[in-house]
PDB file of C-alpha atoms in Angstrom:
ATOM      1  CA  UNK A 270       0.000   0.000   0.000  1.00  0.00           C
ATOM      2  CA  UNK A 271       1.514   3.645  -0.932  1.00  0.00           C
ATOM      3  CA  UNK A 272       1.854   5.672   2.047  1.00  0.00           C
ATOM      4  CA  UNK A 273      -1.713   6.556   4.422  1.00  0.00           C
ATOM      5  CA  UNK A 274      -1.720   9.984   5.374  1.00  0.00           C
ATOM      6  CA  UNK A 275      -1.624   9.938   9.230  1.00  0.00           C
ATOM      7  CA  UNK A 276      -2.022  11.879  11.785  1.00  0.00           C
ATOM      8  CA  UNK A 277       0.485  13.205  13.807  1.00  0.00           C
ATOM      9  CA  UNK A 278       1.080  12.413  17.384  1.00  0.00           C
ATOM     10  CA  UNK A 279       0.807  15.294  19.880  1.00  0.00           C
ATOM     11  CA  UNK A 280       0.501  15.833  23.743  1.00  0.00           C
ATOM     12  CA  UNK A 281      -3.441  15.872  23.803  1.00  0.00           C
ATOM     13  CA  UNK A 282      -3.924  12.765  21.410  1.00  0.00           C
ATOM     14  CA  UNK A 283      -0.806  10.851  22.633  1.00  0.00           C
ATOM     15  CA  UNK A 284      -3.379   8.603  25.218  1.00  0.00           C
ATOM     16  CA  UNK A 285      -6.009   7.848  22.548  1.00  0.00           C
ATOM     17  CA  UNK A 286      -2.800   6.679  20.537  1.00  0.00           C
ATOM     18  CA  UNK A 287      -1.329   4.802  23.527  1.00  0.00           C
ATOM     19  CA  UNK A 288      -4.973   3.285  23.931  1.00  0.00           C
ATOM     20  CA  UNK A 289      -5.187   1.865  20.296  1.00  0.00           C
ATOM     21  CA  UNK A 290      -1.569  -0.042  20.459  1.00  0.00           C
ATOM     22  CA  UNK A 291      -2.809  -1.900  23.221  1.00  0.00           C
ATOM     23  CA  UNK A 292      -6.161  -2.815  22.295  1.00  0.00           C
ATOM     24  CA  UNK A 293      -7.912  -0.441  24.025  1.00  0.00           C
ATOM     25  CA  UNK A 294     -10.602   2.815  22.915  1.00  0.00           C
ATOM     26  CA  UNK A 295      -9.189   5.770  25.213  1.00  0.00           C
ATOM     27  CA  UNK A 296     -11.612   8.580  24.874  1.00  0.00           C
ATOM     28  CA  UNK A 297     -11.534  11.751  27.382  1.00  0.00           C
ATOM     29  CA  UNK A 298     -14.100  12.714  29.909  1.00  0.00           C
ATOM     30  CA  UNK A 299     -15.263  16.322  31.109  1.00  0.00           C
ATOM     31  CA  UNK A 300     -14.785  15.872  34.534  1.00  0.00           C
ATOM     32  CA  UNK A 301     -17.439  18.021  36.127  1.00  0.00           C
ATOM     33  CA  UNK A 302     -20.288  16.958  33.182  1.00  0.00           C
ATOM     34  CA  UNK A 303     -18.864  13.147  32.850  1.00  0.00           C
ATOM     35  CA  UNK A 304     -19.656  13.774  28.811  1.00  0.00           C
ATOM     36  CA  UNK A 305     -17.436  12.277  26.245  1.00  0.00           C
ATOM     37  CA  UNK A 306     -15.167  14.395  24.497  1.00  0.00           C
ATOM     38  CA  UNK A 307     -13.613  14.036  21.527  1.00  0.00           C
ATOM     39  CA  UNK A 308     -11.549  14.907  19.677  1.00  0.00           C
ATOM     40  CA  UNK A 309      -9.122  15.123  22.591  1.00  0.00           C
ATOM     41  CA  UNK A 310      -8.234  18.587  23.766  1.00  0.00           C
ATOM     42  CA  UNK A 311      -6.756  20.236  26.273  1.00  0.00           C
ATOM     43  CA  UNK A 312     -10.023  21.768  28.262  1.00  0.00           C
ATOM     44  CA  UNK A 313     -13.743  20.759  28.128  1.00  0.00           C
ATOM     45  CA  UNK A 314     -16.120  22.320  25.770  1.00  0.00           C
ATOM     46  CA  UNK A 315     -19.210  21.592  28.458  1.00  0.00           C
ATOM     47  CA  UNK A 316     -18.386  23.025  31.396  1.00  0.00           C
ATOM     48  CA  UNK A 317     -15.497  25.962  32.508  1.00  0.00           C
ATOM     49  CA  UNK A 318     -13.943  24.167  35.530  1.00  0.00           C
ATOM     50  CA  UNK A 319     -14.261  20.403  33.482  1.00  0.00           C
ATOM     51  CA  UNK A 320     -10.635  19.359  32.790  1.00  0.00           C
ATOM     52  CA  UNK A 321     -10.393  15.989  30.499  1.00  0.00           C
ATOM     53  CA  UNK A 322      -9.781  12.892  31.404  1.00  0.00           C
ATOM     54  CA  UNK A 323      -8.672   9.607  29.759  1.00  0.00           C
ATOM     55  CA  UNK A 324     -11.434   6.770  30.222  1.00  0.00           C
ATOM     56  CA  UNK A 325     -11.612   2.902  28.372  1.00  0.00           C
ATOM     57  CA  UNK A 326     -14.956   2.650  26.522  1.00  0.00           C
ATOM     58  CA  UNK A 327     -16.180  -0.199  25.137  1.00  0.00           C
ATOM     59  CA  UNK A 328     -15.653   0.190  21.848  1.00  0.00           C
ATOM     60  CA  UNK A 329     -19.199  -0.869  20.973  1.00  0.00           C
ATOM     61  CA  UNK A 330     -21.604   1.390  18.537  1.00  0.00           C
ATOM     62  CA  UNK A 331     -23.638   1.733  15.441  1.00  0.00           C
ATOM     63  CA  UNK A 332     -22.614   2.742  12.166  1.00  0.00           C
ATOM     64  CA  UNK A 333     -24.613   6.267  11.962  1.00  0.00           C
ATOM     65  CA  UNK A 334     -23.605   6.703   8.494  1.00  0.00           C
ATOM     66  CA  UNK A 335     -21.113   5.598   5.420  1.00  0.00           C
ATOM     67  CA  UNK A 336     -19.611   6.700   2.046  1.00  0.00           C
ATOM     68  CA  UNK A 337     -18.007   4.565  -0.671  1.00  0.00           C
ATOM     69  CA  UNK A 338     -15.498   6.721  -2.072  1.00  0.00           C
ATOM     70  CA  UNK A 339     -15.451   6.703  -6.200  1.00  0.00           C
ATOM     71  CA  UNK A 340     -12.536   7.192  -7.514  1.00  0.00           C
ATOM     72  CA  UNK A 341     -11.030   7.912  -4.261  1.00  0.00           C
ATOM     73  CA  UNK A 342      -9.688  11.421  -3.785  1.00  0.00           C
ATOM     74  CA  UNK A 343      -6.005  10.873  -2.370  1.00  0.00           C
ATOM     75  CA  UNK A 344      -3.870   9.036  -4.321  1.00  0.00           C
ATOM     76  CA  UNK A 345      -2.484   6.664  -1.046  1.00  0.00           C
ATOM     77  CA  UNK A 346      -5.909   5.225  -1.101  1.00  0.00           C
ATOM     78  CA  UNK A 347      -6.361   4.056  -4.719  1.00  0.00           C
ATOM     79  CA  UNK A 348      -5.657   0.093  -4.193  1.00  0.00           C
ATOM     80  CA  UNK A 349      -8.021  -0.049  -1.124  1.00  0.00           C
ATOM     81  CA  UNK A 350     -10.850   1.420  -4.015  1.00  0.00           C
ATOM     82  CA  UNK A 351     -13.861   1.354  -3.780  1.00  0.00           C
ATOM     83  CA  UNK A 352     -13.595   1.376   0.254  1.00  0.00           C
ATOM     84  CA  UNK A 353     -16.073   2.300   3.167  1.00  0.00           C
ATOM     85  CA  UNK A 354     -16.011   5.306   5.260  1.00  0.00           C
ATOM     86  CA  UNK A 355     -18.244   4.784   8.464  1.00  0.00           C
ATOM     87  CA  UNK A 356     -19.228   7.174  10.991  1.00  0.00           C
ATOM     88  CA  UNK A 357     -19.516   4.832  14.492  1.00  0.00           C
ATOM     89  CA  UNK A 358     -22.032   6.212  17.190  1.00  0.00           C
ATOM     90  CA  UNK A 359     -20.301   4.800  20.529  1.00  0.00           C
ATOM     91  CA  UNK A 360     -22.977   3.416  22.917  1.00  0.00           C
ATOM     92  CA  UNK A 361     -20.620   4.861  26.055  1.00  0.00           C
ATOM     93  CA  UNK A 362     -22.177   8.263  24.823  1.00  0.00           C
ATOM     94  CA  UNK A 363     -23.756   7.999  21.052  1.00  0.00           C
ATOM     95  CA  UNK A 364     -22.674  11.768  20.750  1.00  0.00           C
ATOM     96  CA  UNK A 365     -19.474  11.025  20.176  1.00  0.00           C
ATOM     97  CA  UNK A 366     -18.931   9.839  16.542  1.00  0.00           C
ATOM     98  CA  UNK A 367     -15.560   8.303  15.003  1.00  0.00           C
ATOM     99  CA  UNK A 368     -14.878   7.659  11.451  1.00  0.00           C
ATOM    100  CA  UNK A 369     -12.947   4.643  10.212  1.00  0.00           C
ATOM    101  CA  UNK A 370     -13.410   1.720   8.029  1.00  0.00           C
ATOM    102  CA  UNK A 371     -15.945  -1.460   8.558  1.00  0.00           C
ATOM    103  CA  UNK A 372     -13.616  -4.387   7.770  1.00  0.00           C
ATOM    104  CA  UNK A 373     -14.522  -8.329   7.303  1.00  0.00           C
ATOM    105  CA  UNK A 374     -12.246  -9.204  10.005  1.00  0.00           C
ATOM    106  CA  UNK A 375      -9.761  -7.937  11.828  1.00  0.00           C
ATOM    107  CA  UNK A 376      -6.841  -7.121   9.550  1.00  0.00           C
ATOM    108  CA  UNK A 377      -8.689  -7.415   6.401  1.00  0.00           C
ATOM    109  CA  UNK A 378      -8.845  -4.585   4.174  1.00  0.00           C
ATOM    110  CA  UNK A 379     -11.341  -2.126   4.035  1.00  0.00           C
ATOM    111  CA  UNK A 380     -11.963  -2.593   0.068  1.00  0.00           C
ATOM    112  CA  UNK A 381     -12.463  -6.461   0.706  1.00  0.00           C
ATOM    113  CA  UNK A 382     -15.976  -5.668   2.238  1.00  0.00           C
ATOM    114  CA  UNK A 383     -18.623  -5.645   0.031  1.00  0.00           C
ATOM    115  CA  UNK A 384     -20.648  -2.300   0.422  1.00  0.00           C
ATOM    116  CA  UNK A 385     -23.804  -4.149   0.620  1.00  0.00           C
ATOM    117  CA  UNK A 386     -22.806  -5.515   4.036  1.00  0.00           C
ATOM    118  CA  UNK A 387     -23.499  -1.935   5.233  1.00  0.00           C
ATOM    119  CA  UNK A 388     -26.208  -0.732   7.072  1.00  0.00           C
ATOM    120  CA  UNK A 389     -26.866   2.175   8.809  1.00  0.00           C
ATOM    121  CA  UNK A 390     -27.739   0.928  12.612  1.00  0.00           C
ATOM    122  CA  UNK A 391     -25.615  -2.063  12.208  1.00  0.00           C
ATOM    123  CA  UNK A 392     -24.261  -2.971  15.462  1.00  0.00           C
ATOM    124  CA  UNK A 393     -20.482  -2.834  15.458  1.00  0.00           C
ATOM    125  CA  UNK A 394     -17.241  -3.169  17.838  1.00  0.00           C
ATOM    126  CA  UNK A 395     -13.584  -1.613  17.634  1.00  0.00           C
ATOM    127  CA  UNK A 396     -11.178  -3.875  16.234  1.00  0.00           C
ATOM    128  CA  UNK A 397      -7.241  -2.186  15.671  1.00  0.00           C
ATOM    129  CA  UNK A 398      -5.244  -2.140  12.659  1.00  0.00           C
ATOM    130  CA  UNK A 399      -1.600  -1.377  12.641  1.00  0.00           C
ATOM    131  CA  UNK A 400      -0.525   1.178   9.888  1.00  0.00           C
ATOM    132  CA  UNK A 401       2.626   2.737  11.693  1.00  0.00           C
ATOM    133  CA  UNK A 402       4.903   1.924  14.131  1.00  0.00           C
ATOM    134  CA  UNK A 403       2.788   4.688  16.280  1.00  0.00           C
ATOM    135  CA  UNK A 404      -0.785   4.518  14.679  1.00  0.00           C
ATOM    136  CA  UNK A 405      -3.062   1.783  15.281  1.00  0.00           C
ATOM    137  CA  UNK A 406      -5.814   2.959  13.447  1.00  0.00           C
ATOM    138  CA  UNK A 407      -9.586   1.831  15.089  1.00  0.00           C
ATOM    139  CA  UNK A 408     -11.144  -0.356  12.522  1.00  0.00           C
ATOM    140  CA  UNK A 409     -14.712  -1.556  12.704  1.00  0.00           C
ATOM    141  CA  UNK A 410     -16.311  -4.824  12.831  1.00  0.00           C
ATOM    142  CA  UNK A 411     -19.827  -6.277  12.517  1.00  0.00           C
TER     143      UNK A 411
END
């Protein structure tokens, strides 16, 4: 696979990073409101005094929504094509929303997945791909 563009690793998303190497879905927590925040930052957007913290979740959710991108629109993506894009509403706090890929199995690719597998309300759970020595990327399952 050509190079994925990745994100780069900084103090506030270092612990959702650290999470996904070992196995785990790190998201932070306001700590006055107990909402899920995300993506990670350095103060709470719900309440003044609410400093984030890191909490497991599940990893459990429904897909909320998907795209199949055609032709894809960055050139490091081209031999996954056509692949899924899903939006994942986490049941720890459905607000919260992270995009990834639905995937077969774990390790599979994202393009091996038939797009008719996907539903909207399909009941999925975090599975962890590793792209970079530093980035395990959260992958879904059904």
């Amino acid at each position: 696979m050509s190079e994925l563009l990745l994100p780069p690793l900084d103090a506030w998303n270092e612990p959702f990073w650290e999470g996904c190497r070992e196995g785990r879905l790190r998201i932070q927590r306001c700590t006055e409101t107990g909402r899920l925040i995300f993506p990670p930052r350095p103060f709470s957007p719900f309440a003044p005094h609410g400093r984030p913290e890191w909490a497991d979740v599940s990893g459990n959710g429904t897909i909320w929504s998907f795209a199949i991108p055609h032709p894809p629109l960055l050139p490091a993506y081209a031999e996954m094509a056509p692949y899924n894009v899903v939006a994942v509403a986490l049941d720890a706090d459905p607000r919260v929303r992270l995009i990834g890929n639905l995937v077969g199995a774990p390790g599979a690719s994202p393009g091996e997945l038939d797009p008719a597998e996907i539903a909207i309300g399909a009941r999925v759970r975090v599975v962890f791909e590793p792209v970079a020595e530093e980035i395990h990327l959260p992958r879904w399952v059904l």
